[in-house]
Each structure stands twice: as C-alpha cells, then as structure tokens.
PDB file of N, CA, C and O in Angstrom:
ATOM      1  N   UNK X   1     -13.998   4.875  22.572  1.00 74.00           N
ATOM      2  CA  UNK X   1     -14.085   3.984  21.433  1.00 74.00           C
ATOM      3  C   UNK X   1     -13.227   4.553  20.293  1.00 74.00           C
ATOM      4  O   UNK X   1     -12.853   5.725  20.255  1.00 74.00           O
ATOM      5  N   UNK X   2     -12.914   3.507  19.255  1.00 77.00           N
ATOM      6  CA  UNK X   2     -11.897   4.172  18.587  1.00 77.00           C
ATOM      7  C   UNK X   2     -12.278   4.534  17.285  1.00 77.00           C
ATOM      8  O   UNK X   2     -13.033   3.700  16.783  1.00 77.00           O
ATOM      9  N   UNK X   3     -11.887   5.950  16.226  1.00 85.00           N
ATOM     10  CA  UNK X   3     -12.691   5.461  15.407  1.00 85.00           C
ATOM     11  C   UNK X   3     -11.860   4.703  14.000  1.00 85.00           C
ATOM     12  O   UNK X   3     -10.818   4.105  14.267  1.00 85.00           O
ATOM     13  N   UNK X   4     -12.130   4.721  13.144  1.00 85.00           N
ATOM     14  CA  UNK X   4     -11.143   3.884  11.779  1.00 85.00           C
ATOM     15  C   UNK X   4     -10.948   5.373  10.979  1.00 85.00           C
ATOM     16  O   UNK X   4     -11.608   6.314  10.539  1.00 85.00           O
ATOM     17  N   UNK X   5      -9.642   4.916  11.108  1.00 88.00           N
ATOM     18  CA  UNK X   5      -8.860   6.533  10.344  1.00 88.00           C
ATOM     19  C   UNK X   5      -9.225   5.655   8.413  1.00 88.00           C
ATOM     20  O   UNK X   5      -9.071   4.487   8.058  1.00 88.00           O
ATOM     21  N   UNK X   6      -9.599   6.575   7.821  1.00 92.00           N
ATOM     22  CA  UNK X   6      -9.644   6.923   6.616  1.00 92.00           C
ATOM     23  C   UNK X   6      -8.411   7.701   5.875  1.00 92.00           C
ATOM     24  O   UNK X   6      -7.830   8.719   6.250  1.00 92.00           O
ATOM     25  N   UNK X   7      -8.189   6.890   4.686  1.00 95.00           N
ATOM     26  CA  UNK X   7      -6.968   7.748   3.957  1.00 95.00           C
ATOM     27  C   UNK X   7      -7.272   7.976   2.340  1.00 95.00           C
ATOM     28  O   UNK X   7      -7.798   7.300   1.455  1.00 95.00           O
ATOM     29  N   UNK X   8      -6.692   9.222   2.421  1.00 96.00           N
ATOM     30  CA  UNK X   8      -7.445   9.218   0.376  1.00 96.00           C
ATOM     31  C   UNK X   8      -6.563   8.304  -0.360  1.00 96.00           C
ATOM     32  O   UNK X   8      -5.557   7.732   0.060  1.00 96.00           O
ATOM     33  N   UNK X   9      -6.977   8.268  -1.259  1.00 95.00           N
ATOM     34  CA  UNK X   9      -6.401   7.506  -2.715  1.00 95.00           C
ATOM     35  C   UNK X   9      -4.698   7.519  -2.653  1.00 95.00           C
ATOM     36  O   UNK X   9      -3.908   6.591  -2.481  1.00 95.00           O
ATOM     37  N   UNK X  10      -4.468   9.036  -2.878  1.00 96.00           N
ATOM     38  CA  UNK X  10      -3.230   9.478  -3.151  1.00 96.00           C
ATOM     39  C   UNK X  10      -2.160   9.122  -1.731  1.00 96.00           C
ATOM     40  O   UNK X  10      -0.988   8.759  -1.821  1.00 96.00           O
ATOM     41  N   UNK X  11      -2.969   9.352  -0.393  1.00 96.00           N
ATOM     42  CA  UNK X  11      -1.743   8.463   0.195  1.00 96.00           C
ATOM     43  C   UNK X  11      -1.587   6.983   0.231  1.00 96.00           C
ATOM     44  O   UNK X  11      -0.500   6.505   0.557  1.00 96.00           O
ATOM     45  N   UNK X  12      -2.514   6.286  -0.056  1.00 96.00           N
ATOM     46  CA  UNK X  12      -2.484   4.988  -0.487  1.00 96.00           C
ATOM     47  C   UNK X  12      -1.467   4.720  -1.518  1.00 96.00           C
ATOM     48  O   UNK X  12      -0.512   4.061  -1.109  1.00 96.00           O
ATOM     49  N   UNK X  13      -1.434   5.166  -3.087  1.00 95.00           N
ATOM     50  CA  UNK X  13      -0.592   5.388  -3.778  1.00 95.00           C
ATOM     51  C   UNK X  13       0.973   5.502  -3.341  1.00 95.00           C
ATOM     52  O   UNK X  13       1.827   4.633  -3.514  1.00 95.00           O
ATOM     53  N   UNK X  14       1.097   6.411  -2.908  1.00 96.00           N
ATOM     54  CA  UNK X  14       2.321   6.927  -2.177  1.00 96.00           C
ATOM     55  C   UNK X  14       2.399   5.705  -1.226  1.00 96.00           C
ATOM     56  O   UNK X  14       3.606   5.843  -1.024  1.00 96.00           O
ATOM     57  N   UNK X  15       2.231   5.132  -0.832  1.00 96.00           N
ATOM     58  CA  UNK X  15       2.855   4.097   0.437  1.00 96.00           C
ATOM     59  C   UNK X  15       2.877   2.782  -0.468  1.00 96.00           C
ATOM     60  O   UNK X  15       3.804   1.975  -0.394  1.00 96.00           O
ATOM     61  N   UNK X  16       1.846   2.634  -1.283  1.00 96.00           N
ATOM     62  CA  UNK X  16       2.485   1.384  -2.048  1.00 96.00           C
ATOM     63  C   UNK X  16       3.543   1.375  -2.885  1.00 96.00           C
ATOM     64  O   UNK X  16       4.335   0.439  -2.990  1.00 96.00           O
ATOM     65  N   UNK X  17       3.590   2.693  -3.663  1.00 95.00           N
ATOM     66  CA  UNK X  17       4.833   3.120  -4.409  1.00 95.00           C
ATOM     67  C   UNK X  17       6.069   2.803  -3.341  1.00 95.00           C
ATOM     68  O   UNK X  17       7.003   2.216  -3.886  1.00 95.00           O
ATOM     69  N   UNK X  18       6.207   3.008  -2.284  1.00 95.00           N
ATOM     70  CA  UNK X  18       7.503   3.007  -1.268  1.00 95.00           C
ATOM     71  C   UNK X  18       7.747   1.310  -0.868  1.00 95.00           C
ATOM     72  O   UNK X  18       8.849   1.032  -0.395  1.00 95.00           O
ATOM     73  N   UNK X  19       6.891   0.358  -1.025  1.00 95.00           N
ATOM     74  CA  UNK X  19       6.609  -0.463  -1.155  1.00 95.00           C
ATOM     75  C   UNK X  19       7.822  -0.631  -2.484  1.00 95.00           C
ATOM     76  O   UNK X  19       9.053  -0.623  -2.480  1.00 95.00           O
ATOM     77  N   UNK X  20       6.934  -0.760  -3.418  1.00 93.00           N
ATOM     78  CA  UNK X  20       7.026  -1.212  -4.548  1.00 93.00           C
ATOM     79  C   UNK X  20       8.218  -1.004  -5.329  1.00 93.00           C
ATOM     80  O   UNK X  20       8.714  -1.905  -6.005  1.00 93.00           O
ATOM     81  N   UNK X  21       8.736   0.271  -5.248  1.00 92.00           N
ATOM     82  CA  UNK X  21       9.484   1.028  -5.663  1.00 92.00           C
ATOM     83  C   UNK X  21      10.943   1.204  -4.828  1.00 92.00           C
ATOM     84  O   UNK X  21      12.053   1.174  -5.360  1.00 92.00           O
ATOM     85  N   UNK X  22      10.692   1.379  -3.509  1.00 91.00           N
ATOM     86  CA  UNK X  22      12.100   1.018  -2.387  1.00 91.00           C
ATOM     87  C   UNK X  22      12.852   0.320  -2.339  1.00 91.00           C
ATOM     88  O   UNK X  22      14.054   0.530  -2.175  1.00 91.00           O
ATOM     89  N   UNK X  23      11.973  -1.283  -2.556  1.00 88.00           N
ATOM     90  CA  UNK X  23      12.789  -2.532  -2.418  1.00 88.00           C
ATOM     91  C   UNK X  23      12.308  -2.815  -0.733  1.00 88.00           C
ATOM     92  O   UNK X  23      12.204  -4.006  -0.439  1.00 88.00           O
ATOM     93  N   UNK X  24      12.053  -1.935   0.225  1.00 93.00           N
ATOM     94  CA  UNK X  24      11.221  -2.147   1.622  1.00 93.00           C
ATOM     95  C   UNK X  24      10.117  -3.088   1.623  1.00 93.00           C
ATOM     96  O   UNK X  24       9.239  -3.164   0.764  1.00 93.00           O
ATOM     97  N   UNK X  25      10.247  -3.825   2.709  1.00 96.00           N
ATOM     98  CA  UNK X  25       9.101  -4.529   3.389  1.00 96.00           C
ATOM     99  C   UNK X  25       7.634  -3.920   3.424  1.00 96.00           C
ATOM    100  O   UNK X  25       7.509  -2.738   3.103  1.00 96.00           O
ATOM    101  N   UNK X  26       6.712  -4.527   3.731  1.00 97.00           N
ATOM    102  CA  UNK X  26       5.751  -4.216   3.963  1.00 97.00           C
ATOM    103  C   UNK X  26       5.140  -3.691   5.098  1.00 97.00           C
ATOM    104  O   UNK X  26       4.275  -2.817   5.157  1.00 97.00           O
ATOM    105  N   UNK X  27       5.854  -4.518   6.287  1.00 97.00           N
ATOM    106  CA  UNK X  27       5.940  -4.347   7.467  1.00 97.00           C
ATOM    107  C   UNK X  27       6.771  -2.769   7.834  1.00 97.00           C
ATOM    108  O   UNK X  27       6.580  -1.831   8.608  1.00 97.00           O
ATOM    109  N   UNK X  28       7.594  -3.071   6.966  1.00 97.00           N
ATOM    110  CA  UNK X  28       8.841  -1.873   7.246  1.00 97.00           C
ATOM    111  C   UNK X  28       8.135  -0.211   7.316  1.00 97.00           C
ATOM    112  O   UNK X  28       8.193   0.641   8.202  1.00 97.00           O
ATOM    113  N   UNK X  29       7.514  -0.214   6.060  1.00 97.00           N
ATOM    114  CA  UNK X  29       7.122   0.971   5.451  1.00 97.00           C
ATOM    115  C   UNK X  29       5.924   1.226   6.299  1.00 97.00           C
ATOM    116  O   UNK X  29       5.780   2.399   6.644  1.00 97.00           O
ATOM    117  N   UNK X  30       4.853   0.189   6.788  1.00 97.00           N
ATOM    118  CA  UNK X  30       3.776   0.226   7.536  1.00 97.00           C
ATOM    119  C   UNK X  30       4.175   1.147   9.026  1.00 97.00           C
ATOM    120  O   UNK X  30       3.621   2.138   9.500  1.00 97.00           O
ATOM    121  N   UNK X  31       5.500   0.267   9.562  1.00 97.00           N
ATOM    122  CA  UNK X  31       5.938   0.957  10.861  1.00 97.00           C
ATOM    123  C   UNK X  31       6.158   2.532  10.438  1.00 97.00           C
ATOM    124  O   UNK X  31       5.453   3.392  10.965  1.00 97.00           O
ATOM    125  N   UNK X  32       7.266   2.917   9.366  1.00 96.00           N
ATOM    126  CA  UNK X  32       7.284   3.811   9.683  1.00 96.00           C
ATOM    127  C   UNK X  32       6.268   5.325   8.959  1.00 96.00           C
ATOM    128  O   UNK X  32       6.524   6.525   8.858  1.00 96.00           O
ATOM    129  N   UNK X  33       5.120   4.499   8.596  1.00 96.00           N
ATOM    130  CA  UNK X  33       4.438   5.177   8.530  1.00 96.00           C
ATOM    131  C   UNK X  33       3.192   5.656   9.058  1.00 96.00           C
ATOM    132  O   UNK X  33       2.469   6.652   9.045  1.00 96.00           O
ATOM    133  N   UNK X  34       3.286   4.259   9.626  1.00 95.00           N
ATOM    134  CA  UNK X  34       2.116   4.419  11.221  1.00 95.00           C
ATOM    135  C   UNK X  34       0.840   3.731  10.691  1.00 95.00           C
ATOM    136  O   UNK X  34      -0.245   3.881  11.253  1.00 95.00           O
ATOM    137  N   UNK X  35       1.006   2.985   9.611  1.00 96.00           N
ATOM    138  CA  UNK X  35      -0.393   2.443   9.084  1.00 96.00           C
ATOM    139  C   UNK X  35      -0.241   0.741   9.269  1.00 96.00           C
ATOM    140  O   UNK X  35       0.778   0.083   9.060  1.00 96.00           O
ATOM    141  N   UNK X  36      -1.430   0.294   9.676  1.00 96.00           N
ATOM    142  CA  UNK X  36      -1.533  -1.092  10.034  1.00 96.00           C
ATOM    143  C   UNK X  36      -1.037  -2.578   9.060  1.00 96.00           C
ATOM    144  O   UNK X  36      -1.361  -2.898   7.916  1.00 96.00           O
ATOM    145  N   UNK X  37      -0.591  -2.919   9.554  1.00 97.00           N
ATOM    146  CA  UNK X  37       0.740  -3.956   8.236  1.00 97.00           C
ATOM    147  C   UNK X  37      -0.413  -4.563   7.482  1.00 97.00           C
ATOM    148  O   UNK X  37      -0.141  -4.568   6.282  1.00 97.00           O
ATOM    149  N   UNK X  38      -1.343  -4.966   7.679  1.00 97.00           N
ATOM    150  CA  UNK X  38      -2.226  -5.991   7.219  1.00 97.00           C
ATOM    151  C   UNK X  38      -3.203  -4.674   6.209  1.00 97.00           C
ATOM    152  O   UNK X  38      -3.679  -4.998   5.121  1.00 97.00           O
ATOM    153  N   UNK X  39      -3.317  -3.750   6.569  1.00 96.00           N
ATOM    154  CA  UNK X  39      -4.229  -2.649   5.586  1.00 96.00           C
ATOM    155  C   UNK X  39      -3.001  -2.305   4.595  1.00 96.00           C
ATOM    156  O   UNK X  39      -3.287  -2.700   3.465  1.00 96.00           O
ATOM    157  N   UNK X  40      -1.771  -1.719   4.645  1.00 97.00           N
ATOM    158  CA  UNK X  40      -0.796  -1.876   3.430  1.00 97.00           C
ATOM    159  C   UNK X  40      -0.725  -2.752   3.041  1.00 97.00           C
ATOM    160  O   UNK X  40      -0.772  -2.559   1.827  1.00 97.00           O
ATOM    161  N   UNK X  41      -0.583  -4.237   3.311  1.00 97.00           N
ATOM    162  CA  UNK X  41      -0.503  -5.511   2.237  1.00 97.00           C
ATOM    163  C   UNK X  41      -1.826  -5.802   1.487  1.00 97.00           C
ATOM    164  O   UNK X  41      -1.888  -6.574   0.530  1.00 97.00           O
ATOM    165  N   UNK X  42      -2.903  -5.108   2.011  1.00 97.00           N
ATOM    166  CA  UNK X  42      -4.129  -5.130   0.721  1.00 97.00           C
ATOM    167  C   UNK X  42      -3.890  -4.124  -0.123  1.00 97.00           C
ATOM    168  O   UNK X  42      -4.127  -4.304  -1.317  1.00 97.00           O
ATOM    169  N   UNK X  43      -3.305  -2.698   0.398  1.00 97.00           N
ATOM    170  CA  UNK X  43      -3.738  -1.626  -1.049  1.00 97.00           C
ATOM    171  C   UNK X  43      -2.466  -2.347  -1.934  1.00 97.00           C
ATOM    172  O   UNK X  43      -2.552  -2.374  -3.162  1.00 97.00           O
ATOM    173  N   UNK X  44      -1.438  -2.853  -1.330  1.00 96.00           N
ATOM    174  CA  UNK X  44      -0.092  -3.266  -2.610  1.00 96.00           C
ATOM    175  C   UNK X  44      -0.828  -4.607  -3.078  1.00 96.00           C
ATOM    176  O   UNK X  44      -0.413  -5.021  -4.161  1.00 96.00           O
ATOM    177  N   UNK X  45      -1.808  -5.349  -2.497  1.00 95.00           N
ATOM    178  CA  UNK X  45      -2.030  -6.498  -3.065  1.00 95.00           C
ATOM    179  C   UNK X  45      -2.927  -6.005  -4.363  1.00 95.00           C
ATOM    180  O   UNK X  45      -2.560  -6.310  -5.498  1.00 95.00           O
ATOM    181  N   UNK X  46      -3.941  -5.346  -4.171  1.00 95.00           N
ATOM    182  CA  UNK X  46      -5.068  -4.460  -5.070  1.00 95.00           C
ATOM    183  C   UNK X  46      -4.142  -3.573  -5.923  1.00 95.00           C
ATOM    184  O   UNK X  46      -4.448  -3.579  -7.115  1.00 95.00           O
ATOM    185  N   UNK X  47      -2.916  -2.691  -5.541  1.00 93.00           N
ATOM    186  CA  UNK X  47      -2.428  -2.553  -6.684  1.00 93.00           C
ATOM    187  C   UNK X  47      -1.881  -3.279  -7.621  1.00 93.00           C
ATOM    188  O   UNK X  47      -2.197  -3.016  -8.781  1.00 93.00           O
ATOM    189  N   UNK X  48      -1.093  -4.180  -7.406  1.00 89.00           N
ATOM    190  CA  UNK X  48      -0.679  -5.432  -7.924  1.00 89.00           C
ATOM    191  C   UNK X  48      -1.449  -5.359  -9.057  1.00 89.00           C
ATOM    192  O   UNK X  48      -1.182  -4.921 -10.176  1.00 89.00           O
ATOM    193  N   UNK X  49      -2.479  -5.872  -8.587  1.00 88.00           N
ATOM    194  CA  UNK X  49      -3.807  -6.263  -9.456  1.00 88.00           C
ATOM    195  C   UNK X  49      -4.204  -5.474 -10.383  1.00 88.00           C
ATOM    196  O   UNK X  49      -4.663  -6.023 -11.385  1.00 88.00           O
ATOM    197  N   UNK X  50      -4.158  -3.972 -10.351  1.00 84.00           N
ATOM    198  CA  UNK X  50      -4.329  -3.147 -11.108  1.00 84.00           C
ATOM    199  C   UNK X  50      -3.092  -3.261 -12.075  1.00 84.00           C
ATOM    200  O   UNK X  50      -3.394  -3.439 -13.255  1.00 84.00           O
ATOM    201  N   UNK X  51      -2.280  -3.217 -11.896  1.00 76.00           N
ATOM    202  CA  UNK X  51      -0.991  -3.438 -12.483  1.00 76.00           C
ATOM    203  C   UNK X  51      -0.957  -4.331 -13.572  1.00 76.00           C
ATOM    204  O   UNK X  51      -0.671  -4.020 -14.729  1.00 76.00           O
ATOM    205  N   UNK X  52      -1.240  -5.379 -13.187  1.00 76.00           N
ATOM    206  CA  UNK X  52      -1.388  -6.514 -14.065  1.00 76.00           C
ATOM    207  C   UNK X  52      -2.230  -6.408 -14.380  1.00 76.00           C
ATOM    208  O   UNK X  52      -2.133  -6.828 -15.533  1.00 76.00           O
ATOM    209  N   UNK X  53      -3.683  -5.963 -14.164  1.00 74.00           N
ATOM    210  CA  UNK X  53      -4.593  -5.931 -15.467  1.00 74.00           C
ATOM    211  C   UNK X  53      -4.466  -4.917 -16.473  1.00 74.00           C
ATOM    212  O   UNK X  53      -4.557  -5.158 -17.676  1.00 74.00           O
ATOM    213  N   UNK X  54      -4.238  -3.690 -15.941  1.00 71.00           N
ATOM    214  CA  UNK X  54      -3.660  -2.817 -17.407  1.00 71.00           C
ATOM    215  C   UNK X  54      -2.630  -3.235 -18.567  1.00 71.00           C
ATOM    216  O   UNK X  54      -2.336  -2.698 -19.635  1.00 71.00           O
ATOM    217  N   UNK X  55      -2.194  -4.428 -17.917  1.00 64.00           N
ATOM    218  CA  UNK X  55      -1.388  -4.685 -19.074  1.00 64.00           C
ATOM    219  C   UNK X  55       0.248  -4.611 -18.998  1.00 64.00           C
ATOM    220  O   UNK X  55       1.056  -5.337 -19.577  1.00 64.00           O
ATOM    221  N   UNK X  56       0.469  -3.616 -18.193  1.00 59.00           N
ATOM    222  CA  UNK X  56       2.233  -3.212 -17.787  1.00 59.00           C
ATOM    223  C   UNK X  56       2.806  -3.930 -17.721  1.00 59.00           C
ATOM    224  O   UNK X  56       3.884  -3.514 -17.296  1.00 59.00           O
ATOM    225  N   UNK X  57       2.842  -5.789 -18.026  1.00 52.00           N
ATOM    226  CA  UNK X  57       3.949  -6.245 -18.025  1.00 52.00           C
ATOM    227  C   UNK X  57       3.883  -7.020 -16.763  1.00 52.00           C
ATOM    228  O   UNK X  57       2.777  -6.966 -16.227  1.00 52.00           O
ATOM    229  N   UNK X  58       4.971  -7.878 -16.018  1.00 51.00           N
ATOM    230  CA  UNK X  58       4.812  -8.358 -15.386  1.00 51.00           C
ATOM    231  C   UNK X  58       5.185  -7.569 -14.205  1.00 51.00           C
ATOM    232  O   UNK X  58       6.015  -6.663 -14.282  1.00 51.00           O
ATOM    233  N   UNK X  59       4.417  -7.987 -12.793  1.00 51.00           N
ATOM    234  CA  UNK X  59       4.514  -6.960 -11.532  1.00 51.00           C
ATOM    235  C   UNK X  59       5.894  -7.188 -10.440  1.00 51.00           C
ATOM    236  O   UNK X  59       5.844  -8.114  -9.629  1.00 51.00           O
ATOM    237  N   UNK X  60       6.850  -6.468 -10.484  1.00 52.00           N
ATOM    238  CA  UNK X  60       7.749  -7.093  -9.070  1.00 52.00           C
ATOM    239  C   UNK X  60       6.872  -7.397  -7.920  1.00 52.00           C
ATOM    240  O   UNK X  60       5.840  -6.851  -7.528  1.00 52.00           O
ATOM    241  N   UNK X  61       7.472  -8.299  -7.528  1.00 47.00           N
ATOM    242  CA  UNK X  61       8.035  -9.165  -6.351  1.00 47.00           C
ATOM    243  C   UNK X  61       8.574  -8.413  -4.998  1.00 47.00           C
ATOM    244  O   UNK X  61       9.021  -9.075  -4.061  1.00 47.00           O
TER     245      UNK X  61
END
C-alpha cells in the first residue's frame, strides 16, 4: 500500500516560486520535480491567494 509523501512549507514555497517566478508550466516543474501536477496547481493556486490578499498588487499569470 502506498503511503502519501508529506512536504514542509518551505519546499512548497520553493516549487511555487519556480512556478511563478520561471515563467515554467505547472506541469513542467511538477515533472521535474517529481511532485503530482494536480498537488502543485493547489499550493500555486493557495499561494496566489495569499498574494493577493496581502495586498502585493496584482498576481502574474
């Protein structure tokens, strides 16, 4: 049985930043980082969100 890998905060951070910050896909950065495409498009969606509620202005695209 398999179990669900857990990741701290800070690599979450770090992979949405590469995201965000690269100009890379979602998909892209997921492959080559070995994390499931659909679990990176929530922490960048949830950062997003953080983003825009602090205030920073409007969020890239």
């Amino acid at each position: 049985m398999a179990t669900r890998r857990r990741f701290t905060q800070e690599y979450k951070d770090q992979a949405v930043c590469l995201v965000l910050d690269s100009g890379r896909s979602i998909a892209e950065v997921a492959r080559s980082i070995g994390v499931h495409e659909m679990a990176l498009g929530r922490w960048v969606k949830k950062a997003k969100g953080r983003r825009s509620e602090s205030g920073k202005g409007p969020v890239r695209d």
